[in-house]
PDB file of C-alpha atoms in Angstrom:
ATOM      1  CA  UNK A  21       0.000   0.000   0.000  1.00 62.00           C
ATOM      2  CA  UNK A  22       2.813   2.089   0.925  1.00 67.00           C
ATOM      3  CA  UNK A  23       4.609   1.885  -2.147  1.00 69.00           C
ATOM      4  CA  UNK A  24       1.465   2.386  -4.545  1.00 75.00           C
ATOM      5  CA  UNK A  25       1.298   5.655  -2.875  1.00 77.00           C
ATOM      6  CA  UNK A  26       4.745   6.608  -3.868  1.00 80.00           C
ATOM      7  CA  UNK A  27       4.603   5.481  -6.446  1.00 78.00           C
ATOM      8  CA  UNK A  28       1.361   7.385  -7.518  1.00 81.00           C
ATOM      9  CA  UNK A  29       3.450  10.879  -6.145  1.00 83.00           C
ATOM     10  CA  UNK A  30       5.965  10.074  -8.040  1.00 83.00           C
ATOM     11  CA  UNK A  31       4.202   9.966 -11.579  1.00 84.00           C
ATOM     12  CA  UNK A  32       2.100  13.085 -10.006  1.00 85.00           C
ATOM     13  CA  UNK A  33       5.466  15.022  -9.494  1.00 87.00           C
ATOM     14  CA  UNK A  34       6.909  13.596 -13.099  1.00 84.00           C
ATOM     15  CA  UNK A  35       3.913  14.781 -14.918  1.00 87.00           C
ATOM     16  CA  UNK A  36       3.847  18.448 -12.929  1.00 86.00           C
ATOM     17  CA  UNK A  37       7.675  18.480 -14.390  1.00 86.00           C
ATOM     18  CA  UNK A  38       6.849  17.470 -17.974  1.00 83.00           C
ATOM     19  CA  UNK A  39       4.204  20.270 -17.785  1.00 87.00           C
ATOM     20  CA  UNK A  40       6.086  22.899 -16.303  1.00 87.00           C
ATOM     21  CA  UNK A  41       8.639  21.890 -19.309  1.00 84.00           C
ATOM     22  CA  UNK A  42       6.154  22.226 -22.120  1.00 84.00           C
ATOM     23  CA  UNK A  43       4.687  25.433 -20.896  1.00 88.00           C
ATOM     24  CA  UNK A  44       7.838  26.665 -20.153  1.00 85.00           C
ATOM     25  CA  UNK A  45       9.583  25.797 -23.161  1.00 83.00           C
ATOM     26  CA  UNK A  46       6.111  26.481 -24.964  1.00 87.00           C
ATOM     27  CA  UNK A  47       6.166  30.441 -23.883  1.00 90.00           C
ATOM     28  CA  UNK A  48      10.059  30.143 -24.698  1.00 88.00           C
ATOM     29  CA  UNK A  49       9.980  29.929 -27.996  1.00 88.00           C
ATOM     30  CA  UNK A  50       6.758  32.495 -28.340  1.00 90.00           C
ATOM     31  CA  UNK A  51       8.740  35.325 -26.735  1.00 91.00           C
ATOM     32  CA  UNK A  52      11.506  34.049 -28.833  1.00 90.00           C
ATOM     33  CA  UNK A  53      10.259  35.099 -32.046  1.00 90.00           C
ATOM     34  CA  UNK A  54       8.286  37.588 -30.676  1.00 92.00           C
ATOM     35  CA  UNK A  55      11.744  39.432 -29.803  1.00 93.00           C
ATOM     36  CA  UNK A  56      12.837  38.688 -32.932  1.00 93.00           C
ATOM     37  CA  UNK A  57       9.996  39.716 -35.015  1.00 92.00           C
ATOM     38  CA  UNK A  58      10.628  43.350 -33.246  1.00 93.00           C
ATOM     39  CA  UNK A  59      14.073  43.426 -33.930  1.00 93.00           C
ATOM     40  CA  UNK A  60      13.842  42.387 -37.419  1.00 91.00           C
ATOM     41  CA  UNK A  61      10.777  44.863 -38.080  1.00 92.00           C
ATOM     42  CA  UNK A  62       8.982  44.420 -41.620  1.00 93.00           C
ATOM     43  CA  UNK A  63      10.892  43.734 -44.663  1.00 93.00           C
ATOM     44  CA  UNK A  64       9.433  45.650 -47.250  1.00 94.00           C
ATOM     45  CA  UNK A  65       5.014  45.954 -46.841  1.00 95.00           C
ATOM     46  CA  UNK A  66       1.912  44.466 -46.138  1.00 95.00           C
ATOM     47  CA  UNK A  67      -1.517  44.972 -48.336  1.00 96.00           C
ATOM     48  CA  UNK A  68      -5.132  44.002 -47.659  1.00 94.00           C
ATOM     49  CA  UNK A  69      -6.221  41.171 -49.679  1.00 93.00           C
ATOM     50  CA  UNK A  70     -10.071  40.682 -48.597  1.00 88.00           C
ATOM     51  CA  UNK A  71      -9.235  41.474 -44.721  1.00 89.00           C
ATOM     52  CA  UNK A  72      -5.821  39.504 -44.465  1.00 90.00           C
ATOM     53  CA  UNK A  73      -2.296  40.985 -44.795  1.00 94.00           C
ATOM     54  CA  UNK A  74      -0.199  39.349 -47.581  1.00 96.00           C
ATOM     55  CA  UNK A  75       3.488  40.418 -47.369  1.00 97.00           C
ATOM     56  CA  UNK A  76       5.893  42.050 -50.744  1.00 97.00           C
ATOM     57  CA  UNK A  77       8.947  42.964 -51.137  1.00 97.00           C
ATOM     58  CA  UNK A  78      10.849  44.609 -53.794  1.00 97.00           C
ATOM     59  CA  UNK A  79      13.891  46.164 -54.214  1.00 97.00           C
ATOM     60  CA  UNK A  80      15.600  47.664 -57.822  1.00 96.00           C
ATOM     61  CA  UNK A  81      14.137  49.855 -60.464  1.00 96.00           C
ATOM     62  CA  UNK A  82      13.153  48.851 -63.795  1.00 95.00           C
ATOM     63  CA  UNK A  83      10.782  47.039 -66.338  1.00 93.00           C
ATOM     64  CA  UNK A  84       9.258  44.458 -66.244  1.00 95.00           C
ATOM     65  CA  UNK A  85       9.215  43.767 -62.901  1.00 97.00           C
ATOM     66  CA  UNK A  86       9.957  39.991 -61.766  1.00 97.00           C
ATOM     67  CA  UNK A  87       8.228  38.399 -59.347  1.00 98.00           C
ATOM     68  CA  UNK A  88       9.553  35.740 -57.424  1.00 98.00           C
ATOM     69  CA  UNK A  89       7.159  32.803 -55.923  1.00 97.00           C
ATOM     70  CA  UNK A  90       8.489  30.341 -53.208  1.00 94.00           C
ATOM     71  CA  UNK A  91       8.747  26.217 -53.059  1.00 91.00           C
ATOM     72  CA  UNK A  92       6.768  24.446 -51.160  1.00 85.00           C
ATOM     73  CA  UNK A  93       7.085  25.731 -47.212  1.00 83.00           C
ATOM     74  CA  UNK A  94       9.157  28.300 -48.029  1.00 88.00           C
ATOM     75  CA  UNK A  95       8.730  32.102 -47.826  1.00 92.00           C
ATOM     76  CA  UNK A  96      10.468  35.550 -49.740  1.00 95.00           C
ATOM     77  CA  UNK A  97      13.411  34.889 -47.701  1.00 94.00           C
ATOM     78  CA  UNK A  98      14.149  31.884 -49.923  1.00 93.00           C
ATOM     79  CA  UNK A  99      15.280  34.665 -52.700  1.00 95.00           C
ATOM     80  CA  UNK A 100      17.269  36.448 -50.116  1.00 92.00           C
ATOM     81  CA  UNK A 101      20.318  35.397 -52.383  1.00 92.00           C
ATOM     82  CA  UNK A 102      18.690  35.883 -55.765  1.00 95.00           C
ATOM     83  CA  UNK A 103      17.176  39.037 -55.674  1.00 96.00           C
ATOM     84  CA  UNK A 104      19.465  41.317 -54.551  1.00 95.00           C
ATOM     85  CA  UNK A 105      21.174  39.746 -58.418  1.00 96.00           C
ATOM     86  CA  UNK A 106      18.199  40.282 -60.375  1.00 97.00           C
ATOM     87  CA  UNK A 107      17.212  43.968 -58.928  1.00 97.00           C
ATOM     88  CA  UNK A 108      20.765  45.223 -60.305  1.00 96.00           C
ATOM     89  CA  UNK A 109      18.773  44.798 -63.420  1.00 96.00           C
ATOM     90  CA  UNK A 110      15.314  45.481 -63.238  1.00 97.00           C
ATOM     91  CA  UNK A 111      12.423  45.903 -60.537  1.00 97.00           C
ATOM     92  CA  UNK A 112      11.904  42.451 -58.431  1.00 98.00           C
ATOM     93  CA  UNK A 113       9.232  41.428 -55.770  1.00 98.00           C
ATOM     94  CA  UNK A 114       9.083  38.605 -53.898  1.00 98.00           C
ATOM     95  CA  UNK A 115       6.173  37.734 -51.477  1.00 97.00           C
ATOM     96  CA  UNK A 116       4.729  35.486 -48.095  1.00 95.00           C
ATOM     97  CA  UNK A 117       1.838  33.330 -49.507  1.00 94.00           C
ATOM     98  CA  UNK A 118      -0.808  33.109 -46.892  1.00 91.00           C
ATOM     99  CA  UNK A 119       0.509  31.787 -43.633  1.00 89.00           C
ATOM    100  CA  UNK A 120       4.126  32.201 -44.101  1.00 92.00           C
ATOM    101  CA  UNK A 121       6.612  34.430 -43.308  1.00 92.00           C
ATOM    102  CA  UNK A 122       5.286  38.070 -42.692  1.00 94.00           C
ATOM    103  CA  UNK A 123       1.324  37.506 -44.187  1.00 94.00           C
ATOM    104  CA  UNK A 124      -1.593  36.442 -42.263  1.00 89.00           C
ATOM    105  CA  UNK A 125      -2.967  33.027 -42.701  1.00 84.00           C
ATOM    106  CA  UNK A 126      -5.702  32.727 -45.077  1.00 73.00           C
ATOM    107  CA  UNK A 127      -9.157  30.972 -44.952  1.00 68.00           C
ATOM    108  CA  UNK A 128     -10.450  28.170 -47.005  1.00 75.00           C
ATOM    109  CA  UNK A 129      -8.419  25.262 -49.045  1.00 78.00           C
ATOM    110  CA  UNK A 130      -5.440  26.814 -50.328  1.00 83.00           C
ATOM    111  CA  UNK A 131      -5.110  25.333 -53.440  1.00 86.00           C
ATOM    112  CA  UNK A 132      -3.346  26.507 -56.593  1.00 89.00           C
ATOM    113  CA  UNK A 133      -6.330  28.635 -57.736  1.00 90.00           C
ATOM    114  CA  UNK A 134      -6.943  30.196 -54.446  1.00 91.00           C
ATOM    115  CA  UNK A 135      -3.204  30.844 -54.474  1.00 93.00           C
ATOM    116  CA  UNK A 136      -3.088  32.863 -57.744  1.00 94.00           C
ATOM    117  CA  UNK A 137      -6.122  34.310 -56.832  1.00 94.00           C
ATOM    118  CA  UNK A 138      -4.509  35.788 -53.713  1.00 95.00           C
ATOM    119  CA  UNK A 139      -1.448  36.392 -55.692  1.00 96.00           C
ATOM    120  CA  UNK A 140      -3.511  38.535 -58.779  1.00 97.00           C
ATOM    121  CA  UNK A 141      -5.071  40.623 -55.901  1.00 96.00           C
ATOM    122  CA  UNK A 142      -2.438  41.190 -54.256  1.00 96.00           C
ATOM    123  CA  UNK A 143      -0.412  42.623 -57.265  1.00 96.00           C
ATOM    124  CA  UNK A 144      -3.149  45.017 -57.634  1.00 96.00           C
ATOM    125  CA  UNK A 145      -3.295  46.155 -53.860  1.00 96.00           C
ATOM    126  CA  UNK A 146       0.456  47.455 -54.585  1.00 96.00           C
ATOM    127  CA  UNK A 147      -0.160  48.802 -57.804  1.00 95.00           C
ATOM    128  CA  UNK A 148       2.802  46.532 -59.389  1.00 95.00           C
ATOM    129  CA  UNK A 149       3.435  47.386 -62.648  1.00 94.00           C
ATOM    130  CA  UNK A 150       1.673  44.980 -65.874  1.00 94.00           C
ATOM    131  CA  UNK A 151       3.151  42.526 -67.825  1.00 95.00           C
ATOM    132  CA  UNK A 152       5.736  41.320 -64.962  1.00 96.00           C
ATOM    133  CA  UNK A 153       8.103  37.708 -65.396  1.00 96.00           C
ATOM    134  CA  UNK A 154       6.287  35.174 -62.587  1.00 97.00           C
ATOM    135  CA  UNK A 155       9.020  32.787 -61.668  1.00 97.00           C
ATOM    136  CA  UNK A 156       8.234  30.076 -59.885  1.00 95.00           C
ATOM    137  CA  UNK A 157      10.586  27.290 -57.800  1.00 94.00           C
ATOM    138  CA  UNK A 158       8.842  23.955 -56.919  1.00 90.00           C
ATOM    139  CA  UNK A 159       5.364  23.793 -56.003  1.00 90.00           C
ATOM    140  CA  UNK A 160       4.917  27.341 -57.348  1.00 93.00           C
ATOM    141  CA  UNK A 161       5.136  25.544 -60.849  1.00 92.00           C
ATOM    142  CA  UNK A 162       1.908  24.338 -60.218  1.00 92.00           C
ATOM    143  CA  UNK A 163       1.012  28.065 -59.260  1.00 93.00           C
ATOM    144  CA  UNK A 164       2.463  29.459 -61.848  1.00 93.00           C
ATOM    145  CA  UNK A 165       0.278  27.581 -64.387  1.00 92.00           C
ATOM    146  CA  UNK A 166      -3.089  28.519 -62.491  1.00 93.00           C
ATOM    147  CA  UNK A 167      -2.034  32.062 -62.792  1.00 95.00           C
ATOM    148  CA  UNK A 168      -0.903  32.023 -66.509  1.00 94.00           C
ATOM    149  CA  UNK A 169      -4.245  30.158 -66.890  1.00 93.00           C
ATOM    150  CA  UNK A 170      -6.888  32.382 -65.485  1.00 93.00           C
ATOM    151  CA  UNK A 171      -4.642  36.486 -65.702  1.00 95.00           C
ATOM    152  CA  UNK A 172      -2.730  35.830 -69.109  1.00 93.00           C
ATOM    153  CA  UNK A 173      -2.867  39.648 -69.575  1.00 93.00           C
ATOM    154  CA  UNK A 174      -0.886  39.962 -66.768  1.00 95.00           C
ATOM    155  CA  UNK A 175       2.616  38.422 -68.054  1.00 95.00           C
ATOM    156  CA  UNK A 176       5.227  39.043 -70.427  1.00 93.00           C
ATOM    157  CA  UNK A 177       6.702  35.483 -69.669  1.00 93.00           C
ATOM    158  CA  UNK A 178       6.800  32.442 -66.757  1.00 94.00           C
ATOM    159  CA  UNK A 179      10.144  30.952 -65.513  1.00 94.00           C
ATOM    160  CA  UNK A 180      10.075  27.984 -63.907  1.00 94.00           C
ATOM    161  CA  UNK A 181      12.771  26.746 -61.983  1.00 94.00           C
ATOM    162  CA  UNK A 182      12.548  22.601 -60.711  1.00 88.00           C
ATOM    163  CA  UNK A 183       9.120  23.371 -61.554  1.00 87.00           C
ATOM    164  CA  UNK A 184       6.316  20.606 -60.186  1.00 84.00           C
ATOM    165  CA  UNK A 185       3.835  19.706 -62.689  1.00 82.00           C
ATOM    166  CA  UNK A 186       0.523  18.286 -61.689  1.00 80.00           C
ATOM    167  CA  UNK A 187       1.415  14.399 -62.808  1.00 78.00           C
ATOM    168  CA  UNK A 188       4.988  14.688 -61.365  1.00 75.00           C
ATOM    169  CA  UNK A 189       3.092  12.538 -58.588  1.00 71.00           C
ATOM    170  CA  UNK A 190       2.792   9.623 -60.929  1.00 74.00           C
ATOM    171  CA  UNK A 191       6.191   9.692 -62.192  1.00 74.00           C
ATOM    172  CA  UNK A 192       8.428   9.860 -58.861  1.00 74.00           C
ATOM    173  CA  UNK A 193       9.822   6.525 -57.929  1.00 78.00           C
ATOM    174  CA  UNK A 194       8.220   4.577 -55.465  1.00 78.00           C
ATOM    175  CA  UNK A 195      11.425   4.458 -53.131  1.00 80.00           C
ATOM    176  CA  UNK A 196      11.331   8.455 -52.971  1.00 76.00           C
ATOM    177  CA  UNK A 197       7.529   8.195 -52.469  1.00 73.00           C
ATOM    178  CA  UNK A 198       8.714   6.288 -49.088  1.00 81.00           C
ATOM    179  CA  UNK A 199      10.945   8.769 -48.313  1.00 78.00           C
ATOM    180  CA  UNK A 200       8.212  11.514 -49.081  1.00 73.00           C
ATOM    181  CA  UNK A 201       5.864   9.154 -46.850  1.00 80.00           C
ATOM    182  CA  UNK A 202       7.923   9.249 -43.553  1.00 82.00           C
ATOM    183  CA  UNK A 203       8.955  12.752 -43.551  1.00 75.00           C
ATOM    184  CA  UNK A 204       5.066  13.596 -43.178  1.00 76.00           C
ATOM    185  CA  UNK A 205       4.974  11.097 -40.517  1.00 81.00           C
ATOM    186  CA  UNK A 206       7.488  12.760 -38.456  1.00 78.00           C
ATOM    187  CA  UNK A 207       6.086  16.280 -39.317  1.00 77.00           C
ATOM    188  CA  UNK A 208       3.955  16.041 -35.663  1.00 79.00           C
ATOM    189  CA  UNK A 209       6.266  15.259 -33.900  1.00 84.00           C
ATOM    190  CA  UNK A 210       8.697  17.749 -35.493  1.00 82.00           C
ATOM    191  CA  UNK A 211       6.289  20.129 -34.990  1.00 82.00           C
ATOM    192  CA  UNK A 212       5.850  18.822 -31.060  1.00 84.00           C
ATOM    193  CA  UNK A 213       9.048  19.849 -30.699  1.00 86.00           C
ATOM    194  CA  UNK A 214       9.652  23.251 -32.052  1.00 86.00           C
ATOM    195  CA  UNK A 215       6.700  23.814 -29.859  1.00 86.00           C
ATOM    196  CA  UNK A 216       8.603  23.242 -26.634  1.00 86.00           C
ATOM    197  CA  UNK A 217      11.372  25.402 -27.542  1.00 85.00           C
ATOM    198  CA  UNK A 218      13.691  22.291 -28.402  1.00 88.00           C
ATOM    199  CA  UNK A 219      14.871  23.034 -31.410  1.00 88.00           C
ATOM    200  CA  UNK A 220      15.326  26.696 -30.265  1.00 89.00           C
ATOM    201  CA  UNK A 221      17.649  25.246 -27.552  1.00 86.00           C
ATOM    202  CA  UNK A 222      19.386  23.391 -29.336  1.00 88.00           C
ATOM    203  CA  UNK A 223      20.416  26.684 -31.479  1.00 87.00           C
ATOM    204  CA  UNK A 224      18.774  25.432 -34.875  1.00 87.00           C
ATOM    205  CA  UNK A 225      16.541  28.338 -35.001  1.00 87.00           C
ATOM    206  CA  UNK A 226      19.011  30.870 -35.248  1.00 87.00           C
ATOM    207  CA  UNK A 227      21.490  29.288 -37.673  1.00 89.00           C
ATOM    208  CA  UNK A 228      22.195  31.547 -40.513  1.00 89.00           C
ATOM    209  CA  UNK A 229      23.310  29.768 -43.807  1.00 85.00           C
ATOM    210  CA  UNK A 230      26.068  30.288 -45.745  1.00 85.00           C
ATOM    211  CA  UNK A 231      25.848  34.098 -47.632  1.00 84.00           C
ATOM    212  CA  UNK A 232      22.822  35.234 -46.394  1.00 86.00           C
ATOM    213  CA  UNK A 233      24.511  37.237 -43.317  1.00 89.00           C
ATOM    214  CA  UNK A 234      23.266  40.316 -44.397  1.00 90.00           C
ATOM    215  CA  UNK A 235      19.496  39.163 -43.457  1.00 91.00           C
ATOM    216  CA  UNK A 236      20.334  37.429 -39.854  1.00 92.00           C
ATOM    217  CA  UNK A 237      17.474  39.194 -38.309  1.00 93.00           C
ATOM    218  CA  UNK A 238      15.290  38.619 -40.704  1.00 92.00           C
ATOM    219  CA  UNK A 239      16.062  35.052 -40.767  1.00 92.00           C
ATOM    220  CA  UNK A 240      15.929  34.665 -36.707  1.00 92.00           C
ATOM    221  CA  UNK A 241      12.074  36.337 -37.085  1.00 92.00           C
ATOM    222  CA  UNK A 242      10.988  33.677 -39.081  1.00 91.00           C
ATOM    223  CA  UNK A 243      12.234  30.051 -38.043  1.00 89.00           C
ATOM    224  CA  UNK A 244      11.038  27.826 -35.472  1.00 87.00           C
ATOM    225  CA  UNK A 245       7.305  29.266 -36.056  1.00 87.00           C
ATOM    226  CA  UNK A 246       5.242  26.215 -35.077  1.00 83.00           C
ATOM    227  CA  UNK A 247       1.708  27.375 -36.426  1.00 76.00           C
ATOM    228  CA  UNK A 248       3.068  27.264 -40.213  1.00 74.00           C
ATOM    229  CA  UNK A 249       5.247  24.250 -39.737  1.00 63.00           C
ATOM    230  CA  UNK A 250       2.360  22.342 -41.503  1.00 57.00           C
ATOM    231  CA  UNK A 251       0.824  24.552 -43.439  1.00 61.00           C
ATOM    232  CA  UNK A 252       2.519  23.383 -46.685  1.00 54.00           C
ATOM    233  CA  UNK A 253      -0.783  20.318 -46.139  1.00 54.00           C
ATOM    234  CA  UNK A 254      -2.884  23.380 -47.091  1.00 52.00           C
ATOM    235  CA  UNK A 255      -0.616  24.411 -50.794  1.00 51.00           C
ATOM    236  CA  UNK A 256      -2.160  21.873 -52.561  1.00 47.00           C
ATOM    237  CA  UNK A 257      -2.887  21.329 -56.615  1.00 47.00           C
ATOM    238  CA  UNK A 258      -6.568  22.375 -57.886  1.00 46.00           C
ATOM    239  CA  UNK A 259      -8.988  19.497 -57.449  1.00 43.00           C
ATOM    240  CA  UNK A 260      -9.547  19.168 -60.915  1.00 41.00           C
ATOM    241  CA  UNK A 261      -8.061  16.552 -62.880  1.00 41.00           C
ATOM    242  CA  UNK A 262      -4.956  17.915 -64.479  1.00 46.00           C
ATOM    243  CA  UNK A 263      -4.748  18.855 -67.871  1.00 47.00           C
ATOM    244  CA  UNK A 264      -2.170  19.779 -70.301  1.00 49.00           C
ATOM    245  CA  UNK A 265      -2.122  23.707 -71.059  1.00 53.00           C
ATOM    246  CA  UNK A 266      -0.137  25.617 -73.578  1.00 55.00           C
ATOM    247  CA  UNK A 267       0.008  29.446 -72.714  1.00 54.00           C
ATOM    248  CA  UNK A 268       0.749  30.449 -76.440  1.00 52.00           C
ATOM    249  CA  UNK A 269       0.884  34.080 -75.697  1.00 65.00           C
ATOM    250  CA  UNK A 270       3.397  33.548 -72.681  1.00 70.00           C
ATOM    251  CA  UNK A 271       6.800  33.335 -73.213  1.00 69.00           C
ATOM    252  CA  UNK A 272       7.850  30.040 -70.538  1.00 70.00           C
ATOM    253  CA  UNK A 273      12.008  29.342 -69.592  1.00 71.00           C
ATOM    254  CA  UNK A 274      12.526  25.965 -67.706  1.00 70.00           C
ATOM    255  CA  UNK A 275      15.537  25.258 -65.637  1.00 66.00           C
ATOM    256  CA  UNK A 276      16.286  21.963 -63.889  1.00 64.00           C
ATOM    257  CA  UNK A 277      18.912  20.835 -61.617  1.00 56.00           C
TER     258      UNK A 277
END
C-alpha cells in the first residue's frame, strides 16, 4: 500500500515536471520570435487582400518587374540570395503566400487557384506594374500555371525553376515516395518539438546559412514558427483533374537541376 502511494506521487510530481517543461519551453519559444519579429521589423510591406495581410517585397528599379514565388514551405526569404542579383537589373518582388513568413494566414483550401487568386489581388493592392516575369521554384510551378491560366494579360513570360507539374506525382519513384511518406509522418512530432522550444535550444533556429549574413534578423524572425510548420498540407494542386495547357501568348524558360 505504501509503495502504490509513492509510487502514484511520483508519476504526479513527473507529470507536474513534464508540464512545467512544455509550458515553459512552450512560452520560450513564443517570446523568442516575438523578440525577434521586433528586432527584425517588416521587410518591405503588407496589403489588404479581402481582410488579411499578404506580405511584398521589392527592391531595384526597372521594367518588367519579376516576381519571385516560393517552393513548397518556403517564404520571400528563400530569394534572399537571388534578388538582390536580379534587382541590379530590373524591378523584383518577392512575397509570403498566406501563412508564411510576414502575411496572415488565409481561410479556405489553399489550393493553386486560391493561391493565384490571392497572388492577382495582391499585385493590384500594390499597384505593381503589368506585364511582370512570374518565376516560380517547386510547387509554385503548379502556381504558376493557375495564374498564366486564369490572368494571361498579366505576363510578359513564366520561368520555372525545378518546376512541379501536376502528374509529377505519378512519375516519382516509389522508393522516394517512401521517403516523401515518412517525412510527413514525423512532421507532428517535429512540430511537437519546435513547440517546446527544443529546437530553439538546441540553437537550430538561429542558424544563418552560408551568404545570407546580411538578413540574420530577418532570418531569426521567421524560423522555429510552429503554427506554419504544416501549413505546406494546405498548398495543394486544384482538385480538378490535371490537364495539359499551352500558354501560347506567354513566353515560358525551364531550368532543372
Amino acid at each position: 500500500m505504501k509503495a502504490s502511494r509513492t509510487l502514484t506521487r511520483l508519476i504526479a510530481i513527473a507529470l507536474l515536471i513534464f508540464l512545467v517543461a512544455v509550458i515553459g519551453g512552450a512560452t520560450f519559444n513564443a517570446l523568442a520570435i516575438r523578440h525577434y519579429r521586433k528586432i527584425a521589423g517588416l521587410p518591405g510591406k503588407v496589403c489588404d487582400v479581402n481582410g488579411h495581410s499578404l506580405h511584398l517585397y521589392c527592391t531595384g528599379e526597372g521594367s518588367p518587374t519579376i516576381l519571385l514565388s516560393s517552393g513548397l514551405g518556403d517564404d520571400f526569404l528563400g530569394w534572399v540570395k537571388v534578388q538582390p542579383v536580379l534587382s541590379k537589373q530590373t524591378r523584383v518582388c518577392s512575397y509570403d503566400r498566406a501563412g508564411f513568413g510576414w502575411s496572415d494566414s488565409g481561410a479556405g483550401v489553399q489550393d493553386a487557384n486560391a493561391i493565384s487568386l490571392q497572388l492577382h489581388q495582391l499585385l493590384e493592392a500594390a499597384a505593381i506594374q503589368r506585364p511582370f516575369v512570374l518565376v516560380g521554384h517547386s510547387i509554385s510551378g503548379i502556381y504558376l500555371r493557375s495564374y498564366a491560366t486564369h490572368y494571361p494579360a498579366d505576363l510578359a513570360g513564366l520561368v520555372f525553376v525545378d518546376g512541379a507539374t501536376p502528374l509529377q506525382d505519378d512519375r516519382i519513384p516509389k522508393q522516394l515516395v517512401k521517403i516523401q511518406e515518412q517525412q510527413r509522418r514525423q512532421m507532428p512530432w517535429q512540430k511537437l518539438l519546435m513547440s517546446v522550444g527544443w529546437y530553439r535550444l538546441r540553437g537550430i533556429c538561429t542558424s544563418i546559412p552560408s551568404g545570407a549574413e546580411a538578413y540574420t534578423a530577418w532570418i531569426k524572425a521567421d524560423s522555429c514558427i510552429p503554427s506554419r510548420w504544416m501549413r505546406w498540407r494546405m498548398n495543394s494542386m486544384p482538385s480538378e483533374s490535371p490537364e495539359k495547357r499551352r500558354f501560347t501568348r506567354v513566353h515560358s524558360v525551364i531550368f532543372r537541376f
